[in-house]
Short mmCIF file of C-alpha atoms and ligand atoms in Angstrom, two decimals:
data_model
loop_
_atom_site.label_atom_id
_atom_site.label_comp_id
_atom_site.label_asym_id
_atom_site.label_seq_id
_atom_site.Cartn_x
_atom_site.Cartn_y
_atom_site.Cartn_z
CA MET A 667 -17.01 18.85 -14.71
CA SER A 668 -14.90 22.01 -14.65
CA SER A 669 -15.66 23.25 -11.09
CA PRO A 670 -15.86 20.07 -8.72
CA ASP A 671 -15.99 20.38 -4.96
CA VAL A 672 -12.72 18.03 -4.90
CA VAL A 673 -10.09 17.24 -7.34
CA VAL A 674 -8.37 13.85 -6.46
CA ILE A 675 -4.82 13.73 -8.21
CA GLY A 676 -3.97 10.09 -8.76
CA ALA A 677 -6.20 7.05 -9.93
CA GLY A 678 -4.26 4.44 -7.84
CA ALA A 679 -5.98 2.66 -5.04
CA VAL A 680 -5.80 5.51 -2.55
CA GLY A 681 -6.99 8.02 -4.92
CA ALA A 682 -9.87 5.75 -6.10
CA ALA A 683 -10.74 5.11 -2.53
CA CYS A 684 -10.87 8.80 -1.92
CA ALA A 685 -12.79 9.37 -4.95
CA TYR A 686 -15.37 6.77 -3.73
CA PHE A 687 -15.65 8.10 -0.20
CA ALA A 688 -16.01 11.67 -1.43
CA ALA A 689 -18.55 10.91 -3.76
CA ARG A 690 -20.37 8.89 -1.20
CA ALA A 691 -20.17 11.92 1.05
CA GLY A 692 -22.20 13.99 -1.56
CA LEU A 693 -19.28 15.92 -2.94
CA ARG A 694 -18.74 16.56 -6.70
CA VAL A 695 -15.38 14.68 -7.61
CA ARG A 696 -13.08 14.97 -10.56
CA VAL A 697 -10.19 12.38 -10.30
CA LEU A 698 -7.03 13.39 -12.57
CA ASP A 699 -4.46 10.88 -13.65
CA ARG A 700 -1.54 11.51 -15.97
CA GLY A 701 -1.52 7.89 -17.12
CA GLN A 702 -4.01 4.92 -16.78
CA ILE A 703 -6.31 3.81 -14.04
CA ALA A 704 -3.83 1.93 -11.43
CA GLY A 705 -1.02 3.01 -13.78
CA GLY A 706 1.51 3.56 -10.71
CA THR A 707 2.48 1.53 -7.95
CA SER A 708 -1.20 0.01 -7.43
CA SER A 709 -0.31 -2.37 -10.50
CA ALA A 710 2.96 -3.15 -9.67
CA CYS A 711 2.49 -4.56 -6.13
CA GLU A 712 0.75 -7.53 -4.17
CA GLY A 713 -2.37 -6.99 -2.61
CA ASN A 714 -2.10 -8.02 0.68
CA LEU A 715 -4.10 -6.60 3.57
CA LEU A 716 -1.83 -7.21 6.62
CA VAL A 717 -1.89 -6.75 10.15
CA SER A 718 0.68 -9.21 10.86
CA ASP A 719 3.57 -7.31 9.98
CA LYS A 720 2.78 -4.24 12.33
CA GLU A 721 3.92 -3.22 15.70
CA ALA A 722 1.30 -1.47 17.88
CA GLY A 723 1.25 2.00 17.02
CA PRO A 724 -0.61 4.55 14.42
CA GLU A 725 0.06 2.18 11.48
CA LEU A 726 -1.39 -0.80 13.34
CA ASP A 727 -4.67 1.53 14.36
CA LEU A 728 -4.95 2.49 10.74
CA ALA A 729 -4.72 -1.09 9.79
CA LEU A 730 -7.06 -2.26 12.13
CA HIS A 731 -9.48 0.70 11.13
CA SER A 732 -9.24 -0.30 7.52
CA GLN A 733 -9.97 -3.94 8.39
CA ARG A 734 -13.35 -2.69 9.67
CA VAL A 735 -13.96 -0.83 6.48
CA TRP A 736 -13.30 -3.91 4.27
CA HIS A 737 -15.11 -6.08 6.22
CA ASP A 738 -18.30 -3.74 7.11
CA GLU A 739 -19.26 -1.33 4.65
CA LEU A 740 -17.60 -2.69 1.70
CA ALA A 741 -17.93 -6.38 2.37
CA GLU A 742 -20.60 -6.80 -0.12
CA PHE A 743 -18.18 -5.65 -2.90
CA GLY A 744 -15.55 -8.20 -2.01
CA PRO A 745 -16.07 -10.59 -4.87
CA HIS A 746 -15.28 -7.59 -7.27
CA TRP A 747 -11.85 -7.31 -6.19
CA GLU A 748 -11.09 -11.05 -5.25
CA PHE A 749 -11.34 -10.34 -1.66
CA GLU A 750 -9.92 -13.37 0.12
CA SER A 751 -9.39 -13.80 4.01
CA LYS A 752 -6.66 -16.30 3.47
CA GLY A 753 -4.58 -15.47 6.82
CA GLY A 754 -0.90 -15.10 6.98
CA LEU A 755 1.80 -17.52 8.48
CA VAL A 756 4.82 -16.24 9.72
CA VAL A 757 7.60 -18.61 10.35
CA SER A 758 11.10 -18.72 11.90
CA PRO A 759 13.57 -21.48 11.00
CA SER A 760 15.94 -20.18 14.06
CA PRO A 761 15.22 -20.69 17.77
CA THR A 762 16.37 -17.02 18.38
CA GLY A 763 13.70 -15.81 15.68
CA ALA A 764 11.01 -17.93 16.92
CA ALA A 765 11.54 -16.42 20.51
CA ALA A 766 11.48 -12.83 18.99
CA LEU A 767 8.45 -13.79 16.94
CA ALA A 768 6.50 -14.99 20.22
CA GLU A 769 7.46 -11.73 21.98
CA LEU A 770 6.08 -9.75 19.04
CA THR A 771 2.61 -11.66 19.22
CA VAL A 772 2.30 -10.85 22.75
CA ARG A 773 2.58 -6.99 22.04
CA GLN A 774 0.41 -7.47 18.87
CA ARG A 775 -2.40 -9.38 20.79
CA ALA A 776 -2.29 -6.51 23.26
CA ALA A 777 -2.89 -4.12 20.49
CA GLY A 778 -5.93 -6.04 19.28
CA ILE A 779 -4.44 -8.35 16.54
CA GLU A 780 -5.76 -11.94 16.44
CA VAL A 781 -2.91 -14.08 16.40
CA THR A 782 -2.25 -17.87 17.03
CA ASN A 783 1.04 -19.19 18.24
CA VAL A 784 1.53 -22.53 16.14
CA ASP A 785 3.61 -25.34 17.61
CA PRO A 786 6.32 -26.58 15.23
CA ALA A 787 4.70 -29.87 15.24
CA ASP A 788 1.54 -28.48 13.72
CA ILE A 789 3.12 -26.05 11.01
CA ALA A 790 2.80 -28.78 8.21
CA ASP A 791 -1.05 -28.64 9.03
CA TYR A 792 -0.93 -25.03 7.75
CA GLU A 793 1.56 -25.44 4.87
CA PRO A 794 2.20 -28.99 3.92
CA HIS A 795 5.11 -28.13 1.41
CA LEU A 796 6.77 -25.77 3.78
CA LYS A 797 10.49 -26.85 4.77
CA PRO A 798 10.33 -29.22 7.72
CA GLY A 799 12.18 -27.87 10.89
CA MET A 800 10.88 -24.62 11.38
CA ALA A 801 11.64 -23.40 15.05
CA GLY A 802 8.37 -21.55 15.25
CA ALA A 803 5.41 -19.81 13.80
CA ALA A 804 2.31 -17.59 14.18
CA PHE A 805 -0.76 -17.52 12.25
CA TYR A 806 -2.65 -14.36 11.62
CA PRO A 807 -6.32 -15.05 10.47
CA GLN A 808 -7.12 -11.37 9.75
CA ASP A 809 -4.65 -11.25 6.97
CA ALA A 810 -6.42 -11.05 3.61
CA GLN A 811 -5.73 -10.07 -0.03
CA VAL A 812 -7.23 -8.67 -3.11
CA GLN A 813 -6.45 -8.02 -6.59
CA PRO A 814 -5.22 -4.44 -6.50
CA MET A 815 -6.08 -3.50 -10.00
CA LEU A 816 -9.75 -4.70 -9.79
CA LEU A 817 -10.16 -3.03 -6.35
CA THR A 818 -8.94 0.43 -8.16
CA ALA A 819 -11.11 0.06 -10.94
CA HIS A 820 -14.32 -0.78 -9.25
CA LEU A 821 -13.83 1.86 -6.68
CA LEU A 822 -13.69 4.31 -9.54
CA ARG A 823 -16.55 2.64 -11.22
CA PHE A 824 -18.75 3.09 -8.13
CA ALA A 825 -17.43 6.75 -7.58
CA ARG A 826 -18.56 7.44 -11.28
CA GLU A 827 -21.90 5.98 -10.55
CA LEU A 828 -22.08 8.66 -7.92
CA GLY A 829 -21.15 11.43 -10.37
CA ALA A 830 -17.56 11.57 -10.12
CA VAL A 831 -15.74 12.38 -13.36
CA VAL A 832 -12.32 10.35 -14.00
CA SER A 833 -9.77 11.63 -16.49
CA THR A 834 -6.90 9.54 -17.53
CA GLY A 835 -4.13 10.88 -19.58
CA THR A 836 -4.28 14.42 -17.56
CA GLU A 837 -1.34 15.43 -16.00
CA VAL A 838 -1.61 18.08 -13.19
CA THR A 839 1.18 20.60 -14.13
CA GLY A 840 0.48 23.38 -11.47
CA PHE A 841 -1.70 24.94 -8.75
CA GLU A 842 -3.62 28.00 -8.65
CA VAL A 843 -3.11 29.27 -4.98
CA SER A 844 -4.07 32.66 -3.75
CA GLY A 845 -3.66 33.97 -0.25
CA GLY A 846 -2.40 30.80 0.95
CA ARG A 847 -5.63 28.93 -0.28
CA VAL A 848 -5.89 26.47 -3.20
CA LEU A 849 -8.17 27.68 -5.88
CA GLY A 850 -7.76 24.89 -8.30
CA VAL A 851 -5.17 22.98 -10.44
CA ARG A 852 -3.66 23.36 -13.89
CA THR A 853 -3.51 20.48 -16.25
CA ALA A 854 -1.53 20.23 -19.45
CA ARG A 855 -4.89 19.56 -21.45
CA ALA A 856 -6.92 22.15 -23.31
CA ASP A 857 -9.21 22.34 -20.31
CA GLY A 858 -6.32 23.95 -18.49
CA LEU A 859 -7.60 25.22 -15.14
CA ILE A 860 -9.86 23.07 -13.09
CA SER A 861 -11.32 25.11 -10.28
CA ALA A 862 -11.68 23.48 -6.92
CA GLY A 863 -11.81 24.35 -3.23
CA HIS A 864 -10.19 21.08 -2.19
CA VAL A 865 -7.45 19.24 -3.82
CA ILE A 866 -6.47 15.74 -2.70
CA ASN A 867 -2.69 14.69 -3.40
CA ALA A 868 -3.02 10.94 -4.01
CA ALA A 869 -0.09 10.77 -6.37
CA GLY A 870 1.67 8.02 -4.27
CA THR A 871 5.35 8.08 -4.89
CA TRP A 872 5.14 11.17 -6.95
CA ALA A 873 3.21 13.00 -4.26
CA GLY A 874 6.27 14.90 -3.12
CA GLN A 875 6.44 16.48 -6.76
CA ILE A 876 2.64 17.45 -6.58
CA ALA A 877 3.28 19.08 -3.38
CA ALA A 878 6.14 20.92 -4.56
CA LEU A 879 3.66 22.32 -7.54
CA ALA A 880 1.78 23.86 -4.68
CA GLY A 881 4.76 25.25 -3.23
CA VAL A 882 5.31 23.02 -0.17
CA GLN A 883 7.73 19.97 0.75
CA LEU A 884 6.58 16.42 1.36
CA PRO A 885 9.34 13.80 1.70
CA VAL A 886 7.81 10.86 -0.20
CA LEU A 887 10.42 8.98 -1.60
CA PRO A 888 10.68 5.82 -4.07
CA ARG A 889 11.47 2.35 -2.36
CA ARG A 890 11.85 -0.23 -5.11
CA GLY A 891 10.54 -3.78 -4.76
CA PHE A 892 10.68 -6.47 -7.12
CA VAL A 893 8.16 -9.66 -7.42
CA LEU A 894 8.66 -12.95 -9.13
CA VAL A 895 5.38 -14.82 -10.76
CA THR A 896 5.60 -18.43 -11.18
CA GLU A 897 3.75 -20.61 -13.63
CA PRO A 898 0.14 -21.83 -12.41
CA LEU A 899 0.66 -24.62 -9.96
CA PRO A 900 -1.77 -26.88 -8.21
CA PRO A 901 -2.45 -25.59 -4.68
CA THR A 902 1.08 -25.41 -3.18
CA VAL A 903 1.01 -22.28 -0.79
CA ARG A 904 -2.16 -21.88 1.08
CA HIS A 905 -1.64 -18.53 3.04
CA LYS A 906 0.57 -15.75 2.67
CA VAL A 907 3.82 -17.17 4.40
CA TYR A 908 6.76 -15.05 5.41
CA ALA A 909 9.92 -15.09 7.48
CA ALA A 910 9.75 -13.57 10.67
CA ASP A 911 12.75 -11.24 9.78
CA TYR A 912 10.42 -9.55 7.15
CA VAL A 913 9.10 -7.24 9.83
CA ALA A 914 12.42 -5.55 10.60
CA ALA A 915 13.17 -5.30 6.85
CA VAL A 916 9.85 -3.42 6.57
CA ALA A 917 10.78 -1.19 9.49
CA SER A 918 14.26 -0.56 8.54
CA SER A 919 15.39 2.97 6.91
CA ASP A 920 18.57 1.50 5.27
CA GLN A 921 18.90 2.57 1.64
CA ALA A 922 20.67 -0.68 0.82
CA LEU A 923 19.20 -3.79 -0.50
CA GLN A 924 17.06 -5.97 1.98
CA THR A 925 15.42 -9.21 1.09
CA SER A 926 13.06 -11.36 3.01
CA PRO A 927 10.89 -14.19 1.71
CA VAL A 928 7.44 -13.57 1.15
CA ILE A 929 5.33 -16.02 -0.64
CA GLU A 930 1.83 -16.56 -1.43
CA GLY A 931 -0.64 -18.49 -3.87
CA THR A 932 -3.16 -16.73 -5.88
CA ARG A 933 -6.50 -17.95 -7.12
CA GLY A 934 -5.28 -18.38 -10.83
CA GLY A 935 -2.53 -20.86 -9.54
CA THR A 936 0.42 -18.67 -9.84
CA VAL A 937 2.75 -17.94 -6.82
CA LEU A 938 3.89 -14.41 -5.84
CA ILE A 939 7.56 -14.21 -4.46
CA GLY A 940 8.89 -11.32 -2.78
CA SER A 941 10.28 -9.17 -0.97
CA SER A 942 13.06 -6.64 -1.66
CA ARG A 943 13.45 -3.29 -0.50
CA GLU A 944 16.13 -0.68 -1.75
CA ARG A 945 16.27 2.92 -2.20
CA VAL A 946 17.80 3.54 -5.69
CA GLY A 947 15.53 6.34 -6.66
CA PHE A 948 13.31 5.54 -9.73
CA ASP A 949 15.90 3.21 -11.24
CA SER A 950 13.69 1.03 -13.27
CA ARG A 951 16.46 -1.52 -14.52
CA VAL A 952 15.93 -5.16 -13.79
CA SER A 953 18.50 -6.27 -11.24
CA LEU A 954 19.20 -10.14 -11.53
CA PRO A 955 21.22 -10.32 -8.37
CA VAL A 956 17.74 -9.22 -6.65
CA LEU A 957 15.68 -11.73 -8.33
CA SER A 958 17.91 -14.57 -7.92
CA ARG A 959 18.15 -13.72 -4.03
CA LEU A 960 14.39 -13.88 -4.04
CA ALA A 961 14.05 -17.10 -5.55
CA GLN A 962 16.90 -18.69 -3.58
CA ASP A 963 15.04 -17.36 -0.32
CA ALA A 964 11.85 -18.55 -1.68
CA ILE A 965 13.24 -22.10 -2.29
CA ALA A 966 14.62 -22.31 1.22
CA LEU A 967 11.36 -21.96 2.54
CA PHE A 968 9.30 -24.15 -0.07
CA PRO A 969 12.14 -26.50 -1.46
CA VAL A 970 9.10 -27.61 -3.98
CA LEU A 971 9.62 -24.36 -5.66
CA ALA A 972 13.31 -25.57 -7.10
CA GLY A 973 11.57 -27.31 -10.12
CA VAL A 974 9.17 -24.33 -10.90
CA ARG A 975 9.36 -21.99 -13.75
CA VAL A 976 9.18 -18.30 -13.36
CA LEU A 977 6.62 -16.92 -15.92
CA ARG A 978 7.67 -13.07 -15.28
CA GLY A 979 9.08 -10.56 -12.53
CA TYR A 980 7.78 -6.97 -12.18
CA HIS A 981 9.00 -4.06 -9.98
CA GLY A 982 7.22 -0.98 -8.22
CA PHE A 983 8.20 1.92 -6.14
CA ARG A 984 6.61 2.08 -2.69
CA PRO A 985 5.80 5.58 -1.50
CA TYR A 986 8.28 5.95 1.48
CA CYS A 987 8.36 8.46 4.19
CA PRO A 988 11.42 8.80 6.45
CA ASP A 989 9.07 7.54 9.69
CA HIS A 990 7.43 4.94 7.75
CA LEU A 991 3.96 6.44 8.27
CA PRO A 992 1.51 7.58 5.46
CA VAL A 993 0.78 11.20 5.05
CA ILE A 994 -2.95 11.74 5.70
CA GLY A 995 -4.94 15.11 6.39
CA ALA A 996 -4.96 18.84 5.86
CA ASP A 997 -1.54 20.41 4.71
CA PRO A 998 -1.09 23.29 7.41
CA ARG A 999 0.62 25.51 4.85
CA VAL A 1000 -1.93 25.49 2.28
CA SER A 1001 -5.49 25.65 2.71
CA GLY A 1002 -7.63 23.22 0.85
CA LEU A 1003 -4.72 20.99 0.12
CA TRP A 1004 -5.22 17.60 1.49
CA HIS A 1005 -2.81 14.57 1.25
CA ALA A 1006 -3.42 10.90 1.34
CA THR A 1007 -0.01 9.21 0.27
CA GLY A 1008 3.37 7.72 1.69
CA HIS A 1009 1.65 4.31 2.48
CA GLU A 1010 4.99 2.54 1.27
CA GLY A 1011 4.42 -1.22 1.32
CA ALA A 1012 0.73 -0.91 2.74
CA GLY A 1013 -1.14 1.23 0.56
CA ILE A 1014 -3.57 -1.27 -0.81
CA GLY A 1015 -4.59 -2.51 2.65
CA LEU A 1016 -4.63 1.01 4.04
CA SER A 1017 -6.41 2.80 1.11
CA VAL A 1018 -10.12 2.35 2.35
CA GLY A 1019 -9.53 3.15 5.85
CA THR A 1020 -7.24 6.32 4.64
CA ALA A 1021 -9.91 7.44 2.30
CA LYS A 1022 -12.75 7.13 4.85
CA LEU A 1023 -10.90 9.07 7.54
CA LEU A 1024 -9.45 11.77 4.91
CA VAL A 1025 -13.15 12.47 3.53
CA GLN A 1026 -14.48 12.85 7.25
CA GLN A 1027 -12.08 15.43 7.55
CA VAL A 1028 -12.51 17.27 4.43
CA VAL A 1029 -16.42 17.56 5.40
CA GLY A 1030 -15.76 18.74 8.66
CA ALA A 1031 -16.90 15.54 10.56
CA PRO A 1032 -15.35 13.79 13.39
CA THR A 1033 -12.88 11.32 12.34
CA ASP A 1034 -13.04 7.65 13.46
CA LEU A 1035 -9.20 7.82 14.30
CA ASP A 1036 -7.03 10.56 15.58
CA LEU A 1037 -5.00 11.60 12.27
CA ALA A 1038 -2.41 13.59 14.08
CA PRO A 1039 0.33 10.86 13.95
CA PHE A 1040 -0.26 11.19 9.91
CA SER A 1041 -0.15 14.75 9.98
CA PRO A 1042 1.55 16.65 6.69
CA GLY A 1043 3.12 18.92 9.18
CA ARG A 1044 4.86 16.64 11.24
CA PHE A 1045 8.20 16.24 9.39
CA THR A 1046 11.45 18.04 10.50
CA PRO A 1047 13.38 20.28 8.46
CA HIS A 1048 16.00 17.55 7.98
CA GLN A 1049 13.17 15.10 6.81
CA LEU A 1050 11.78 17.52 4.38
CA THR A 1051 15.08 17.91 2.73
CA GLN A 1052 16.14 14.48 2.36
CA ARG A 1053 17.64 13.82 -1.02
CA GLY A 1054 15.34 13.56 -3.78
CA ALA A 1055 12.26 14.29 -1.60
CA HIS A 1056 10.73 15.97 -4.59
CA ALA A 1057 13.04 16.28 -7.41
CA LEU A 1058 13.12 12.98 -8.87
CA ALA A 1059 11.48 12.12 -12.36
C1 FAD B 646 6.65 -4.76 -4.94
C2 FAD B 646 5.63 -4.24 -4.01
C3 FAD B 646 4.69 -4.82 -3.26
C4 FAD B 646 3.79 -4.32 -2.47
N1 FAD B 646 2.84 -5.14 -2.01
C5 FAD B 646 1.86 -4.62 -1.25
C6 FAD B 646 0.97 -5.38 -0.66
O1 FAD B 646 0.82 -6.51 -0.71
N2 FAD B 646 0.07 -4.79 0.11
C7 FAD B 646 -0.18 -3.36 0.02
O2 FAD B 646 -1.08 -2.84 0.92
N3 FAD B 646 0.71 -2.54 -0.63
C8 FAD B 646 1.69 -3.15 -1.23
N4 FAD B 646 2.50 -2.48 -1.91
C9 FAD B 646 2.50 -1.07 -1.68
C10 FAD B 646 1.34 -0.36 -2.79
O3 FAD B 646 1.43 -0.99 -3.86
C11 FAD B 646 1.52 1.18 -2.58
O4 FAD B 646 1.38 1.52 -1.41
C12 FAD B 646 0.04 1.53 -3.26
O5 FAD B 646 -0.30 1.10 -4.62
C13 FAD B 646 0.06 3.18 -3.47
O6 FAD B 646 -1.08 3.61 -3.99
P1 FAD B 646 -1.42 4.99 -4.45
O7 FAD B 646 -2.85 5.18 -5.12
O8 FAD B 646 -0.99 6.00 -3.38
O9 FAD B 646 -0.26 5.40 -5.50
P2 FAD B 646 -0.14 4.92 -7.16
O10 FAD B 646 -0.85 3.64 -7.43
O11 FAD B 646 1.17 4.85 -7.65
O12 FAD B 646 -1.02 5.94 -7.90
C14 FAD B 646 -0.41 7.18 -7.83
C15 FAD B 646 -1.08 7.87 -9.46
O13 FAD B 646 -0.72 9.32 -9.38
C16 FAD B 646 -0.59 9.58 -10.74
N5 FAD B 646 0.24 10.77 -11.00
C17 FAD B 646 1.74 11.02 -10.36
N6 FAD B 646 1.82 12.39 -10.82
C18 FAD B 646 0.82 12.80 -11.51
C19 FAD B 646 0.51 14.34 -12.03
N7 FAD B 646 1.38 15.18 -12.19
N8 FAD B 646 -0.58 14.34 -12.64
C20 FAD B 646 -1.76 13.40 -12.46
N9 FAD B 646 -1.51 12.14 -12.08
C21 FAD B 646 -0.18 11.92 -11.45
C22 FAD B 646 0.13 8.38 -11.22
O14 FAD B 646 0.11 8.33 -12.74
C23 FAD B 646 -0.31 7.18 -10.52
O15 FAD B 646 -1.31 6.46 -11.16
C24 FAD B 646 3.56 -2.85 -2.53
C25 FAD B 646 4.51 -2.13 -3.43
C26 FAD B 646 5.50 -2.54 -4.20
C27 FAD B 646 6.31 -1.96 -4.91
#
């Protein structure tokens, strides 16, 4: 397909969801990725679909909208990507943290999140292996999980069944722009120019570089995170379990390393252990101090993990924007350029809601949610020129 209606740059979870919703809307779609399907951050993450870590505001609105998409129109496909409504348990070892968590649950309940405050005496009913003596906890039944690579692959398969063409190993190297309007993209392959009136930038952590090819700035920066994977165990961790200070770590804009224990079992029996956040560019060296901190934090919550072997560790680069909100919508500077990126640590959970909304905007339909808070034009000049906004390899 050399002249599609829409080119989607990026075959990660977000690009795959955009391709699926665009194809479902009757558009002729071509997806381009310089690597493989889910070869970016979508294969270097966990697959949690969380509402529990969000304060009231636009990101929570988007998460609740995405919940509806997961549970309504995509429900029948859940088994393809191992959708599991496992629920999230947030715990606090300190009375101060427990009080802050209780206050957070009040705000979240008012904003539409389902949450149960758990009496310390009942915590073991949720997680028998959790260290005893927690001062407080909250249970979030809406928190769920998918397998991100399966999600990405199946959404692209569905898009292909609706006529989309997916080209891997195809790097976008430039844009054709005339009179402030996108005419298409250039690729490094022999077929060179691909003409299209609409181009969706779903290049994740590299979306700033794609924007720069179109002559505009977008401050998407890498925020590195490591994950440890244990050997398969008998059922040990039933829910996604994390410490209450995780919410503050997610919201922090600090460049320095932050860790906060996030632990979850998987269907295969392995336990995934996170989380770390640091802004170190695209530094892909393994950091033993970070890995050992993750292990220590996990053992502090689940002492049973002390005798368990780690099979492997991996890392990825979250697509981070300075105000922690994704970028979704039309670029006001170049007509026909659309962005669906910058979801930081929530791009799997938010992928389907993002894609549905963006495609509604592309076809000129009313959107289910106001996209103004996610506008690509919202950044200040200072935010646009943050170090490395689009210059990192
Ligand atoms: C450790 C860690 C844990 C995480 N856990 C969760 C979680 O539990 N839940 C959750 O929702 N999110 C989580 N995330 C965040 C989530 O992984 C990301 O938000 C999400 O994967 C972003 O998806 P994407 O499709 O935007 O980007 P990507 O998956 O990175 O896809 C972008 C694609 O663009 C392609 N590309 C780049 N440049 C070009 C070019 N010039 N031409 C063609 N193609 C190009 C890349 O090859 C890549 O395949 C986590 C992230 C990390 C690092």
